[in-house]
Short mmCIF file of C-alpha atoms in Angstrom, two decimals:
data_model
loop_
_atom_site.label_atom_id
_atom_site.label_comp_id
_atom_site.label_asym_id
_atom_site.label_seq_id
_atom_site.Cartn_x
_atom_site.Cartn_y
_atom_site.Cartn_z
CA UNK A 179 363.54 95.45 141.11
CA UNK A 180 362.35 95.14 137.71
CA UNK A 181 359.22 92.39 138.62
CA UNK A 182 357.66 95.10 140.86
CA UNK A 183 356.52 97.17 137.97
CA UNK A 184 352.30 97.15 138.04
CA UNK A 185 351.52 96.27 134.13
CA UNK A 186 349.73 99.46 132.84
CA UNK A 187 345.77 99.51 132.81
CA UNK A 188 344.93 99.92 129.37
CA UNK A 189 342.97 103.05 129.61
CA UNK A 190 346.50 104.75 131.03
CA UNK A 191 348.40 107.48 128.51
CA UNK A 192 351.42 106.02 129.15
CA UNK A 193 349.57 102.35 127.87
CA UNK A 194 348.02 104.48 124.80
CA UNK A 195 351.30 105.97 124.18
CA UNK A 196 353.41 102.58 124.04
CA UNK A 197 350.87 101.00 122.17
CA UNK A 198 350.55 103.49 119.58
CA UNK A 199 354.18 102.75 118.70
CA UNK A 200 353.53 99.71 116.97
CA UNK A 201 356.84 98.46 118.28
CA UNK A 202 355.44 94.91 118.56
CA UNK A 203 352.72 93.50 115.56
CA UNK A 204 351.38 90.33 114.72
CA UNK A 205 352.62 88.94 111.11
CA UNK A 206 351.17 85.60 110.26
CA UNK A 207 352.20 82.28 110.91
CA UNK A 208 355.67 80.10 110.46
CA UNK A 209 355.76 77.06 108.81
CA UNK A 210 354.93 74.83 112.54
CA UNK A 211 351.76 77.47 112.49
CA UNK A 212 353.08 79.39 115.57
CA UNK A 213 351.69 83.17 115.18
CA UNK A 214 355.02 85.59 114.35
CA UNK A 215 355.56 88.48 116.26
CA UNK A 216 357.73 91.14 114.98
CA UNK A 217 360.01 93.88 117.04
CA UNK A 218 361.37 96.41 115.32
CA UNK A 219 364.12 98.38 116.37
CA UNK A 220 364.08 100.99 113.79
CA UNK A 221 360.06 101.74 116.42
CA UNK A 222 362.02 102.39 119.40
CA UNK A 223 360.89 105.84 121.03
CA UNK A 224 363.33 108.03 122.41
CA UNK A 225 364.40 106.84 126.21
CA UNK A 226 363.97 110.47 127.38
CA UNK A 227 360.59 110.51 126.76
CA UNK A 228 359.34 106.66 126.91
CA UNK A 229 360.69 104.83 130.32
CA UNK A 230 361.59 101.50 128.84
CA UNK A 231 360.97 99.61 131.68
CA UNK A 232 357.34 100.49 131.18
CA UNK A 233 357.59 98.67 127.77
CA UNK A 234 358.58 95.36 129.88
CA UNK A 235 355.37 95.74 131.91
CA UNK A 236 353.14 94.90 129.24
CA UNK A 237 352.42 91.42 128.06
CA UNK A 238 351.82 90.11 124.77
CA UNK A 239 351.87 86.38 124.25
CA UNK A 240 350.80 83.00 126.41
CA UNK A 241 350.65 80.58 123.62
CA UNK A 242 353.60 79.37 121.35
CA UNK A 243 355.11 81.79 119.19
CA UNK A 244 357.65 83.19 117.05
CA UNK A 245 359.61 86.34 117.63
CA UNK A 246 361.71 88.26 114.69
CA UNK A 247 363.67 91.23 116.23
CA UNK A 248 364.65 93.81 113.18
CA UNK A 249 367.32 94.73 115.35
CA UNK A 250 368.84 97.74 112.72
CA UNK A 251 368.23 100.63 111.57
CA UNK A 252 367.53 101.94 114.90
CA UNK A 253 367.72 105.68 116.60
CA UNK A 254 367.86 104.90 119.85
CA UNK A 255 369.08 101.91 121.07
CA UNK A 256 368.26 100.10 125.07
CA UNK A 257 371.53 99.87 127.07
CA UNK A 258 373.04 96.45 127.88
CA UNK A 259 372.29 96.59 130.85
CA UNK A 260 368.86 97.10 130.38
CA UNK A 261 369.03 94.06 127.52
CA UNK A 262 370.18 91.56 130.35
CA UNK A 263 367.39 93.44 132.85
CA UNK A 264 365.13 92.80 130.33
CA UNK A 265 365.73 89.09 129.40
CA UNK A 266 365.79 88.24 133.49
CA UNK A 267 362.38 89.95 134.07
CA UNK A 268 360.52 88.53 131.15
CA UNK A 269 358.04 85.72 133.08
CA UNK A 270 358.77 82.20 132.51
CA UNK A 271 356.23 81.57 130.56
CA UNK A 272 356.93 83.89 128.02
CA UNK A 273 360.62 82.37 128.06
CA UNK A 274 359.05 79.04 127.72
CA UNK A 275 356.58 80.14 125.04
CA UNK A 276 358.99 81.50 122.82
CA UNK A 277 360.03 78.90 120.57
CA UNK A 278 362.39 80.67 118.14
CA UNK A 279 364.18 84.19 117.90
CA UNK A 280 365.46 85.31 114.79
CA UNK A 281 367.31 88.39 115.13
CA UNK A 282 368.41 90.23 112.10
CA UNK A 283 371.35 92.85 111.54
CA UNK A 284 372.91 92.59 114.49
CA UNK A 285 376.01 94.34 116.08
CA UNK A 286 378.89 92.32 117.11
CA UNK A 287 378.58 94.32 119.86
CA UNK A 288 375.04 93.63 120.70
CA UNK A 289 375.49 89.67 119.69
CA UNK A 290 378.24 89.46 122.59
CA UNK A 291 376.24 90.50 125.32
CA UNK A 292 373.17 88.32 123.62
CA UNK A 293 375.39 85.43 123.90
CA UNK A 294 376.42 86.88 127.40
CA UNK A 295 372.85 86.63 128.80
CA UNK A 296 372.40 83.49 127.52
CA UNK A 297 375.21 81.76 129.01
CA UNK A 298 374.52 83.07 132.17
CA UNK A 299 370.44 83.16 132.88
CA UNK A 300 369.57 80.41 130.41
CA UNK A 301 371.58 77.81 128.14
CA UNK A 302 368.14 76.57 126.72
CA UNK A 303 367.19 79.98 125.40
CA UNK A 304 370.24 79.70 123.26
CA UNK A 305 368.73 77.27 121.17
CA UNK A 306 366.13 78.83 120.42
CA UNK A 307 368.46 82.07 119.62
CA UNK A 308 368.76 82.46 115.80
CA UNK A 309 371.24 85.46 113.85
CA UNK A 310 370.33 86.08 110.31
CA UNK A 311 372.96 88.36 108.37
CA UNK A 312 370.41 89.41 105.52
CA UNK A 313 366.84 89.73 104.70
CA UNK A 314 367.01 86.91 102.05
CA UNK A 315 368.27 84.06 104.17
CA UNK A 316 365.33 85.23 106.43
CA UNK A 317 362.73 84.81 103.79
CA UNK A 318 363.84 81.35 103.63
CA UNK A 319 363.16 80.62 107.12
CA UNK A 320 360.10 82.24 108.24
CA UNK A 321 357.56 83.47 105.52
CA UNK A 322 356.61 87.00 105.87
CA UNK A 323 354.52 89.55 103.29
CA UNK A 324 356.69 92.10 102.04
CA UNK A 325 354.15 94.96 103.90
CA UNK A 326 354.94 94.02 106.91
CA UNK A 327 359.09 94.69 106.88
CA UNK A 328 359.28 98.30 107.06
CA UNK A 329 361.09 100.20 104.23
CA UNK A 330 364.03 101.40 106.90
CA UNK A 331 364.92 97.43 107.44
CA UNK A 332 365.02 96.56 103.29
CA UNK A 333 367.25 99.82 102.71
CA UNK A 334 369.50 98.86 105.49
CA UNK A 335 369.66 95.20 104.37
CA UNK A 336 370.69 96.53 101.03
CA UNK A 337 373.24 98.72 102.69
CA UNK A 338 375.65 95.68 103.92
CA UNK A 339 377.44 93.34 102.35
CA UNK A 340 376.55 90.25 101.28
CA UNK A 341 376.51 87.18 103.92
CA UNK A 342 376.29 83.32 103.81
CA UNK A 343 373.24 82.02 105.91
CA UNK A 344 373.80 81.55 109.66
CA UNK A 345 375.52 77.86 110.54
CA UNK A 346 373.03 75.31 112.24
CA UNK A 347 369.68 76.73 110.08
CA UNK A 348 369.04 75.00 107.06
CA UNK A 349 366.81 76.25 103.73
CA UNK A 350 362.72 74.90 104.12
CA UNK A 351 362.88 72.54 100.74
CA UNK A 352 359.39 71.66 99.24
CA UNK A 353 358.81 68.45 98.68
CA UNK A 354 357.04 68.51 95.10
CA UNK A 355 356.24 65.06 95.77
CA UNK A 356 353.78 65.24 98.97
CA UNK A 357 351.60 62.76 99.78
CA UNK A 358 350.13 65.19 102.29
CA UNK A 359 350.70 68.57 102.87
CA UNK A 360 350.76 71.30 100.31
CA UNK A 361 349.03 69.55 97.68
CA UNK A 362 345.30 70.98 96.82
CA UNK A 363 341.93 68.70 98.03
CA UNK A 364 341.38 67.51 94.53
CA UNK A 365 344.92 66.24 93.76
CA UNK A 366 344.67 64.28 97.49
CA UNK A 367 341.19 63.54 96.11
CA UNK A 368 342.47 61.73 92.94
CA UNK A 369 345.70 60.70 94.30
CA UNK A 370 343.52 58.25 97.33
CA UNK A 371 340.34 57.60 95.27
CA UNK A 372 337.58 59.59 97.16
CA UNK A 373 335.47 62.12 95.80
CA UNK A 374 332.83 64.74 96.91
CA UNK A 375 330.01 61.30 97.50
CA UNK A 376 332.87 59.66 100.06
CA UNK A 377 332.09 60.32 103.74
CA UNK A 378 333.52 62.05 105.00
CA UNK A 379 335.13 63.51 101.81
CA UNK A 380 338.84 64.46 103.26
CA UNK A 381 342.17 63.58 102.57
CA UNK A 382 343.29 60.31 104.67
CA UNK A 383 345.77 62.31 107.14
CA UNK A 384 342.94 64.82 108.37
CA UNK A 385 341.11 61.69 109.31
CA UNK A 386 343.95 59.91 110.41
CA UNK A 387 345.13 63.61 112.74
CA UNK A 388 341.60 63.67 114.33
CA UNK A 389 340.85 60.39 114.66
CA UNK A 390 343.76 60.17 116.97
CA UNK A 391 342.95 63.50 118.52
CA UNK A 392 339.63 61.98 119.65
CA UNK A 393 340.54 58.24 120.73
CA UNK A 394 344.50 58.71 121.82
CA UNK A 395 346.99 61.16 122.48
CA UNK A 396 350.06 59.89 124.25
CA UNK A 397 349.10 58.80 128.05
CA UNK A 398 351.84 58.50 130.57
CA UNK A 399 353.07 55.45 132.48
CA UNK A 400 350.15 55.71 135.06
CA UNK A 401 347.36 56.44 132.50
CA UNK A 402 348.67 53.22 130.74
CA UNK A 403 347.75 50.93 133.60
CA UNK A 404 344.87 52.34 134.12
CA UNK A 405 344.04 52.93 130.47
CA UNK A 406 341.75 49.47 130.02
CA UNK A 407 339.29 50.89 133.04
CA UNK A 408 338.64 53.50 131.23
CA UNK A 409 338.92 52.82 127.74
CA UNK A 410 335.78 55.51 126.77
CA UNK A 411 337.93 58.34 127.45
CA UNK A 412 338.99 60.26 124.56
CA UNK A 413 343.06 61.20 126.51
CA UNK A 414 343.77 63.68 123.07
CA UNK A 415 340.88 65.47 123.48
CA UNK A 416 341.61 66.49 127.34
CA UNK A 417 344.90 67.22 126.84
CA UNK A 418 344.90 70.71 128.14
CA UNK A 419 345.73 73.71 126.11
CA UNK A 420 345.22 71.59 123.21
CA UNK A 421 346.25 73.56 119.68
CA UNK A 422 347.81 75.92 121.82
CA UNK A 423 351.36 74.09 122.89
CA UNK A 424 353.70 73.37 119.77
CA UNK A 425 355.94 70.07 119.69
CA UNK A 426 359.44 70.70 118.80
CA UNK A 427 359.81 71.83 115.47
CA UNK A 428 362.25 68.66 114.66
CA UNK A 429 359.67 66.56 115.82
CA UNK A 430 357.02 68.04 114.01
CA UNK A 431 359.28 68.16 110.71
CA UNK A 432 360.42 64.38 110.90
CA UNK A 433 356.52 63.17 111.30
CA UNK A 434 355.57 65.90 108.39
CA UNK A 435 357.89 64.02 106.26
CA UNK A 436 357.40 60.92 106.72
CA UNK A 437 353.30 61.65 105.96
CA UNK A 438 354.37 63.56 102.74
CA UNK A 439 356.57 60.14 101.79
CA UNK A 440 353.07 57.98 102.30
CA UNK A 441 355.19 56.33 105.67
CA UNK A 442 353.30 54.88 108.64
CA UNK A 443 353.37 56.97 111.48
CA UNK A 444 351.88 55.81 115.14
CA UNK A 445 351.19 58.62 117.27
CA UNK A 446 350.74 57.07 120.15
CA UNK A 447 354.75 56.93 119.80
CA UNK A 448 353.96 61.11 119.85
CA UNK A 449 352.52 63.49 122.36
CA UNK A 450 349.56 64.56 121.14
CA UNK A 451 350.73 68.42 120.33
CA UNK A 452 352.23 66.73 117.33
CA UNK A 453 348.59 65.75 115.58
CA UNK A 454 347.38 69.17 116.60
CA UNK A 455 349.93 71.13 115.22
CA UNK A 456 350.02 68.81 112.19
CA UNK A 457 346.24 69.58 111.69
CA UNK A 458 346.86 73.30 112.02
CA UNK A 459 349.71 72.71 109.33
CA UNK A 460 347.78 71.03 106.86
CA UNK A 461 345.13 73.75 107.05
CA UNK A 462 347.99 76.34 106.28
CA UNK A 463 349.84 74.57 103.86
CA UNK A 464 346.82 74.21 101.52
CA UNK A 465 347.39 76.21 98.04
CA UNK A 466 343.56 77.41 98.10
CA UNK A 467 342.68 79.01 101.73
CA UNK A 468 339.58 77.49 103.23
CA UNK A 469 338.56 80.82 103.51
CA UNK A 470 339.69 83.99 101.68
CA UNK A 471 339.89 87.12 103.29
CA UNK A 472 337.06 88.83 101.11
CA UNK A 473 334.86 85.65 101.46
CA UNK A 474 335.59 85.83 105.80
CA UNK A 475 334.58 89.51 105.35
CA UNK A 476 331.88 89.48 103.89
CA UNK A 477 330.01 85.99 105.98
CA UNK A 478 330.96 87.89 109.09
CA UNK A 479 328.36 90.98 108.21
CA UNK A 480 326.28 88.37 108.81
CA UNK A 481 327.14 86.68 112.07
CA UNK A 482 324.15 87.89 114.32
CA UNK A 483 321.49 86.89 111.86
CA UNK A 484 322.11 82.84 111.34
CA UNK A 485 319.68 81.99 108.93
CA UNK A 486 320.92 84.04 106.33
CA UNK A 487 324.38 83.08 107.40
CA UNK A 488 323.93 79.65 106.98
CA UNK A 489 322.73 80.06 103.46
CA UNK A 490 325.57 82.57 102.20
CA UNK A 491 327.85 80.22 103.78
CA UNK A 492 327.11 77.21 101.86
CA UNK A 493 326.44 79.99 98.58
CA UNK A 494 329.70 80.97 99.25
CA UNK A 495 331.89 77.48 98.35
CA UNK A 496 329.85 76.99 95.55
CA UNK A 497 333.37 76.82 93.56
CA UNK A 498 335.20 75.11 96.31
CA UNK A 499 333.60 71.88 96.88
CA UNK A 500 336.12 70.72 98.54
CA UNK A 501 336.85 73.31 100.76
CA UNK A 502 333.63 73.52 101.97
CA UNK A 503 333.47 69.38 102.92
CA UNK A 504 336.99 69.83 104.65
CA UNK A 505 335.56 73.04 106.72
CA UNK A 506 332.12 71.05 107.60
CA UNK A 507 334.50 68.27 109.18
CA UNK A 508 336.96 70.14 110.71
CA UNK A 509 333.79 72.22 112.47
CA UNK A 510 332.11 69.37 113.82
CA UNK A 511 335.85 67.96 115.31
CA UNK A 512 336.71 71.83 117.25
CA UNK A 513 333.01 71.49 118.36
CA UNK A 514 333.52 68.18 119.98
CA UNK A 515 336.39 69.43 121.14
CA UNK A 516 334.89 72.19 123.44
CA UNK A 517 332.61 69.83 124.94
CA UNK A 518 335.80 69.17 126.86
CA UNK A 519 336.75 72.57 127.10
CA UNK A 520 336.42 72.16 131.20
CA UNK A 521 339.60 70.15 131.12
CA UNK A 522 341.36 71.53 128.08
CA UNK A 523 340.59 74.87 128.21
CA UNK A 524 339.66 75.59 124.75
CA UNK A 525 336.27 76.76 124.30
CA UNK A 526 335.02 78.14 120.87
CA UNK A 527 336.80 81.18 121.36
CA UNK A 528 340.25 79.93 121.65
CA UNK A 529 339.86 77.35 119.07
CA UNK A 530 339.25 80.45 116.13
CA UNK A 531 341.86 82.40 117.57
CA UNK A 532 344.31 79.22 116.90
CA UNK A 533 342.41 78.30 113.90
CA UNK A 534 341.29 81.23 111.98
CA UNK A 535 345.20 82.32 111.01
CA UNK A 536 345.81 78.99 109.45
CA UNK A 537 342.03 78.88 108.15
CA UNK A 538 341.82 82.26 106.49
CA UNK A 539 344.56 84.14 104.44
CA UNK A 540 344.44 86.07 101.11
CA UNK A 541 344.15 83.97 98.23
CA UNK A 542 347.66 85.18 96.91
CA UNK A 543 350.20 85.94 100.25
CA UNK A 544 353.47 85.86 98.36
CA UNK A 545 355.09 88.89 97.40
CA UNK A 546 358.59 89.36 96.06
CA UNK A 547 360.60 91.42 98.52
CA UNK A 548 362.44 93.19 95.84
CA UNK A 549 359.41 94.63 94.05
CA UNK A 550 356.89 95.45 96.82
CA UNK A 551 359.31 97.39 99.85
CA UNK A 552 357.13 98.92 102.28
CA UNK A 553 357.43 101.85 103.95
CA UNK A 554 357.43 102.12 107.89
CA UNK A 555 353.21 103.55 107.55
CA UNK A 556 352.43 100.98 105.67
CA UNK A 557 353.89 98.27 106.77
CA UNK A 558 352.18 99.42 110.13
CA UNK A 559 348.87 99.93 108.55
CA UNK A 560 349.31 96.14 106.76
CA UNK A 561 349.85 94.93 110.73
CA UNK A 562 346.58 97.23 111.57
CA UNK A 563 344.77 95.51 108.67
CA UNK A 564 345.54 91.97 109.34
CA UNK A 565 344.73 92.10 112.86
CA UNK A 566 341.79 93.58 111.95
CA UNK A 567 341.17 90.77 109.56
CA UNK A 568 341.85 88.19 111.41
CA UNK A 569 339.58 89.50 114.89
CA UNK A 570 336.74 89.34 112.50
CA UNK A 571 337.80 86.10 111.08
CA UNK A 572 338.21 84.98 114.90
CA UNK A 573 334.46 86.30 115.57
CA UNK A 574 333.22 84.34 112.33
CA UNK A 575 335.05 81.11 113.18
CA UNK A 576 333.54 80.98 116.83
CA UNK A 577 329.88 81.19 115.63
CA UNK A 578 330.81 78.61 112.95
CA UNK A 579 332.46 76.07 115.64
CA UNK A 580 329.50 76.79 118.16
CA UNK A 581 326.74 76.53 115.48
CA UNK A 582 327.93 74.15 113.12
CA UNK A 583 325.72 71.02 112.72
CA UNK A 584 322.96 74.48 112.16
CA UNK A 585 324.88 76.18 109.87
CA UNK A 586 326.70 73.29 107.71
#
């Protein structure tokens, strides 16, 4: 049985080996601020000399995510029965975790026995089961930098034919128009009448998102009766795995909207995961990065010695005023929130690892696909990089959320 294989010890050769092969690497966030994962096909070792079952020992993800599976070019391909073997020993949670698969280039032949498994171990994995026919109608549905999609995968999408987008996924349109998201701190600034002397000087929906983090969160029928005993106890703020869990992504998109429109919204009607993950997708959805790569970099030299990181911290938003009022709130909030961290489980720690991908980015993360192909070593050493960036960015972020009313 598949669920008896021991998961490797990380110091094993045959753990070294599988992990060398890159066939799994972190690429950014989607637009509900889920970390991506991309498999790649065109990775897969030869089964002679790799046991694939050892690949399915290792684990990767136990928060929300996104999965895209370049399922062509590829040299060696798994056998279907290993595919179904595969989807029925993955844990629960992973299933559960996963909240989208896009799969690109697949076989008809492959796609049946997809569909197949699905039918047959899990009709709710279907949903979240997407096939995309080309590169392009990919782009339009999850965002990722041109250096991470290996050279192999752009010459083969170039290869077929052109196809229509998949039924039942429709094109991300920006709303030019936001009230809320996507707009820079000084347009919000001028558009609601605060400036840099308000208190606290952020836009109205950060306030409004952790305001209702701290005091609500959705309660269920029980906590409801017993709600006016207790009416001290901050329910959003307990919520366990808080940042962590993502609301459905029509949920989250419906609420989005009606925030970018200027529209009420009660959250109490909402579970709480739907003001986290909004927070998280304001943060990301800024044109101007709290943080730029360089700038992380460069204040996390400087982590172990706090004095002189508190004053190249503040030195350092000099030219982003606003930036730097938004970060000194937002710090203060994710502190507060680990002095619940016995019930929600998110101590500094987790909070940068959920925070820094959405906090941090370079200050220019668009790059046309058509101009900037890259090939399998580097798209593998742009994976190495940002993972790299983003572990110090993590290590920054934690000193920052444990040290803040110090260091801001």
């Amino acid at each position: 049985m598949l669920r008896s294989i021991t998961p490797l010890p990380t110091n094993s050769p045959e753990y070294k080996g599988i992990a060398e092969l890159n066939l799994i690497y972190e690429a950014g966030l989607d637009r509900d601020s889920r970390p991506i994962l991309i498999l790649s096909a065109h990775r897969l070792p030869d089964p002679s000399v790799i046991n694939y079952d050892l690949i399915l020992a290792n684990e990767f993800v136990e928060s929300d995510y996104t999965l895209v599976f370049f399922s062509a070019p590829a040299n060696y391909r798994p056998s279907w029965w290993w595919l179904l073997k595969a989807y029925r020993a993955l844990d629960r949670r992973y299933k559960k975790n996963l909240k989208a698969l896009y799969v690109l280039h697949l076989t008809r032949s492959y796609r049946i026995i997809f569909d197949l498994a699905n039918r047959v171990t899990s009709p709710k994995f279907a949903k979240k089961l997407h096939y995309i026919s080309r590169l392009e109608d990919l782009k339009q549905l999850v965002s990722l930098p041109a250096t991470l999609i290996p050279d192999a995968v752009s010459t083969y999408d170039k290869s077929i034919p052109g196809a229509r987008l998949v039924a039942g996924l429709e094109t991300m349109v920006v709303d030019t128009s936001s009230h809320a998201f996507g707009r820079t701190l000084s347009d919000l600034a001028g558009m609601e009448g605060w400036d840099l002397a308000t208190e606290p000087a952020v836009p109205s929906v950060v306030r409004q998102l952790v305001e209702h983090l701290v005091a609500h969160g959705k309660k269920s029928k029980r906590d409801t009766n017993i709600a006016h005993l207790f009416p001290f106890l901050p329910a959003g703020l307990d919520k366990e795995g808080l940042f962590r869990k993502s609301p459905s992504s029509e949920e989250l998109n419906e609420v989005k909207a009606q925030l970018n429109h200027g529209q009420p919204v009660d959250f109490n009607l909402h579970d709480v995961d739907v003001a986290a993950a909004l927070l998280k997708v304001f943060c990301r959805d800024l044109p101007t990065p709290v943080f730029s790569v360089d700038q992380s970099l460069t204040l996390c030299s400087l982590v172990q010695v706090k004095e002189q990181l508190g004053q190249q911290l503040a030195a350092s938003f000099e030219e982003k005023p606003f930036e730097w009022r938004l970060l000194c709130y937002l710090l203060k909030f994710l502190h507060q929130v680990t002095d619940h961290a016995e019930t929600n489980r998110m101590t500094a720690h987790n909070l940068a690892v959920v925070f820094a991908p959405n906090l941090i980015r370079a200050e220019q993360n668009t790059i046309n696909l058509d101009t900037a192909m890259a090939s399998q070593e580097v798209a593998m050493a742009s994976a190495t990089l940002y993972l790299k960036q983003m572990n110090q960015g993590i290590s920054l972020l934690q000193v920052l959320i444990t040290d803040c009313h110090d260091l801001t």
